[in-house]
């Protein structure tokens, strides 16, 4: 009886570990999505606003090359992509690396969990046979 309990506890431990790694992966994926997806969408929106502003300025003062040049210079103030920012790019890369490490740890925990379950079932059957043998040997 003791061995099956041991493997049952081991199974629960690895099951919890795998679940915890899964939750951590989800959190990091959400952070990555915020940096690369949501932030990117906001950057695009700002850049569209700048383009619209430049076009409106150029329409407001036509045929003045100095003003048109200054309006076009405003386009240099556009937001860069998250990937163009060295720090944000490095942060995204680090997140991807950490996610990969956690995925490997999760897979390992799942394999250990499955092995513990297999051994639990073997021990449970062995213990059952042992009880049956004791009962019928009497």
Tab-separated table of C-alpha atoms in Angstrom:
chain	number	residue	atom	x	y	z
A	1	UNK	CA	0.000	0.000	0.000
A	2	UNK	CA	2.859	2.364	0.738
A	3	UNK	CA	4.319	2.271	-2.780
A	4	UNK	CA	1.074	3.144	-4.519
A	5	UNK	CA	0.577	6.088	-2.145
A	6	UNK	CA	4.119	7.261	-2.886
A	7	UNK	CA	3.516	7.184	-6.656
A	8	UNK	CA	0.102	8.787	-6.249
A	9	UNK	CA	1.689	11.683	-4.365
A	10	UNK	CA	4.453	11.896	-6.939
A	11	UNK	CA	1.839	12.034	-9.701
A	12	UNK	CA	0.000	14.884	-7.943
A	13	UNK	CA	3.272	16.762	-7.422
A	14	UNK	CA	4.244	16.590	-11.108
A	15	UNK	CA	0.673	17.375	-12.167
A	16	UNK	CA	0.801	20.563	-10.075
A	17	UNK	CA	4.249	21.428	-11.428
A	18	UNK	CA	3.067	21.078	-15.030
A	19	UNK	CA	-0.007	23.177	-14.248
A	20	UNK	CA	2.116	25.895	-12.627
A	21	UNK	CA	4.462	26.000	-15.626
A	22	UNK	CA	1.421	26.250	-17.903
A	23	UNK	CA	0.103	29.241	-15.954
A	24	UNK	CA	3.521	30.933	-16.070
A	25	UNK	CA	3.706	30.358	-19.827
A	26	UNK	CA	0.261	31.913	-20.281
A	27	UNK	CA	1.291	34.992	-18.283
A	28	UNK	CA	4.491	35.448	-20.294
A	29	UNK	CA	2.621	34.920	-23.583
A	30	UNK	CA	0.195	37.672	-22.548
A	31	UNK	CA	3.060	40.051	-21.736
A	32	UNK	CA	4.677	39.243	-25.084
A	33	UNK	CA	1.345	39.825	-26.848
A	34	UNK	CA	1.023	43.187	-25.112
A	35	UNK	CA	4.496	44.220	-26.244
A	36	UNK	CA	4.382	42.925	-29.773
A	37	UNK	CA	0.660	42.993	-30.565
A	38	UNK	CA	-1.302	45.546	-28.586
A	39	UNK	CA	1.536	48.052	-28.410
A	40	UNK	CA	2.122	47.610	-32.132
A	41	UNK	CA	-1.553	48.372	-32.788
A	42	UNK	CA	-1.255	51.544	-30.731
A	43	UNK	CA	1.896	52.520	-32.625
A	44	UNK	CA	0.074	52.080	-35.924
A	45	UNK	CA	-2.807	54.237	-34.670
A	46	UNK	CA	-0.409	57.025	-33.661
A	47	UNK	CA	1.336	56.833	-37.030
A	48	UNK	CA	-2.003	57.032	-38.863
A	49	UNK	CA	-2.840	60.139	-36.835
A	50	UNK	CA	0.514	61.702	-37.770
A	51	UNK	CA	-0.085	60.924	-41.455
A	52	UNK	CA	-3.579	62.431	-41.264
A	53	UNK	CA	-2.205	65.515	-39.521
A	54	UNK	CA	0.497	65.996	-42.158
A	55	UNK	CA	-2.045	65.652	-44.967
A	56	UNK	CA	-4.429	68.106	-43.288
A	57	UNK	CA	-1.612	70.618	-42.778
A	58	UNK	CA	-0.561	70.313	-46.407
A	59	UNK	CA	-4.163	70.794	-47.552
A	60	UNK	CA	-4.546	73.807	-45.246
A	61	UNK	CA	-1.573	75.664	-46.680
A	62	UNK	CA	-1.134	74.815	-50.319
A	63	UNK	CA	1.546	75.996	-52.672
A	64	UNK	CA	3.972	76.951	-49.906
A	65	UNK	CA	7.003	74.699	-50.331
A	66	UNK	CA	8.589	75.727	-47.014
A	67	UNK	CA	5.428	74.818	-45.083
A	68	UNK	CA	4.981	71.600	-47.092
A	69	UNK	CA	8.593	70.618	-46.283
A	70	UNK	CA	8.033	71.293	-42.563
A	71	UNK	CA	4.810	69.272	-42.632
A	72	UNK	CA	6.627	66.377	-44.321
A	73	UNK	CA	9.356	66.595	-41.660
A	74	UNK	CA	6.711	65.740	-39.055
A	75	UNK	CA	6.620	62.209	-40.495
A	76	UNK	CA	10.018	61.657	-38.868
A	77	UNK	CA	8.208	61.726	-35.521
A	78	UNK	CA	6.346	58.520	-36.273
A	79	UNK	CA	6.437	55.778	-33.687
A	80	UNK	CA	8.815	52.962	-34.450
A	81	UNK	CA	7.796	49.344	-34.220
A	82	UNK	CA	8.428	47.468	-30.963
A	83	UNK	CA	10.934	45.369	-32.854
A	84	UNK	CA	12.873	48.464	-33.968
A	85	UNK	CA	13.410	49.535	-30.358
A	86	UNK	CA	16.507	47.677	-29.170
A	87	UNK	CA	15.328	47.415	-25.563
A	88	UNK	CA	11.828	46.241	-26.452
A	89	UNK	CA	13.222	43.832	-29.030
A	90	UNK	CA	15.569	42.394	-26.413
A	91	UNK	CA	12.707	42.120	-23.926
A	92	UNK	CA	10.572	40.240	-26.458
A	93	UNK	CA	13.487	37.965	-27.282
A	94	UNK	CA	14.088	37.282	-23.576
A	95	UNK	CA	10.396	36.503	-23.098
A	96	UNK	CA	10.502	34.045	-25.991
A	97	UNK	CA	13.564	32.350	-24.471
A	98	UNK	CA	11.939	32.099	-21.054
A	99	UNK	CA	8.753	30.719	-22.583
A	100	UNK	CA	10.813	28.071	-24.367
A	101	UNK	CA	12.581	27.095	-21.128
A	102	UNK	CA	9.251	26.847	-19.293
A	103	UNK	CA	7.732	24.763	-22.094
A	104	UNK	CA	10.626	22.297	-21.770
A	105	UNK	CA	10.175	22.157	-17.984
A	106	UNK	CA	6.438	21.620	-18.431
A	107	UNK	CA	7.034	18.760	-20.889
A	108	UNK	CA	9.495	17.155	-18.459
A	109	UNK	CA	7.008	17.472	-15.573
A	110	UNK	CA	4.286	15.933	-17.758
A	111	UNK	CA	6.552	13.021	-18.664
A	112	UNK	CA	7.416	12.451	-15.015
A	113	UNK	CA	3.727	12.721	-14.126
A	114	UNK	CA	2.825	10.100	-16.727
A	115	UNK	CA	5.608	7.802	-15.498
A	116	UNK	CA	4.438	8.194	-11.886
A	117	UNK	CA	0.877	7.356	-12.960
A	118	UNK	CA	2.091	4.248	-14.768
A	119	UNK	CA	4.079	3.123	-11.726
A	120	UNK	CA	1.120	3.910	-9.453
A	121	UNK	CA	-1.140	1.687	-11.528
A	122	UNK	CA	1.478	-1.095	-11.536
A	123	UNK	CA	1.911	-0.861	-7.762
A	124	UNK	CA	-1.818	-0.733	-7.177
A	125	UNK	CA	-2.240	-3.926	-9.218
A	126	UNK	CA	0.693	-5.589	-7.442
A	127	UNK	CA	-0.778	-4.664	-4.062
A	128	UNK	CA	-4.187	-5.963	-5.128
A	129	UNK	CA	-2.647	-9.253	-6.193
A	130	UNK	CA	-0.747	-9.440	-2.926
A	131	UNK	CA	-3.991	-9.016	-0.938
A	132	UNK	CA	-5.762	-11.619	-3.071
A	133	UNK	CA	-2.880	-14.059	-2.615
A	134	UNK	CA	-2.940	-13.586	1.149
A	135	UNK	CA	-6.703	-14.070	1.255
A	136	UNK	CA	-6.718	-17.213	-0.862
A	137	UNK	CA	-3.575	-18.711	0.683
A	138	UNK	CA	-5.281	-18.949	4.072
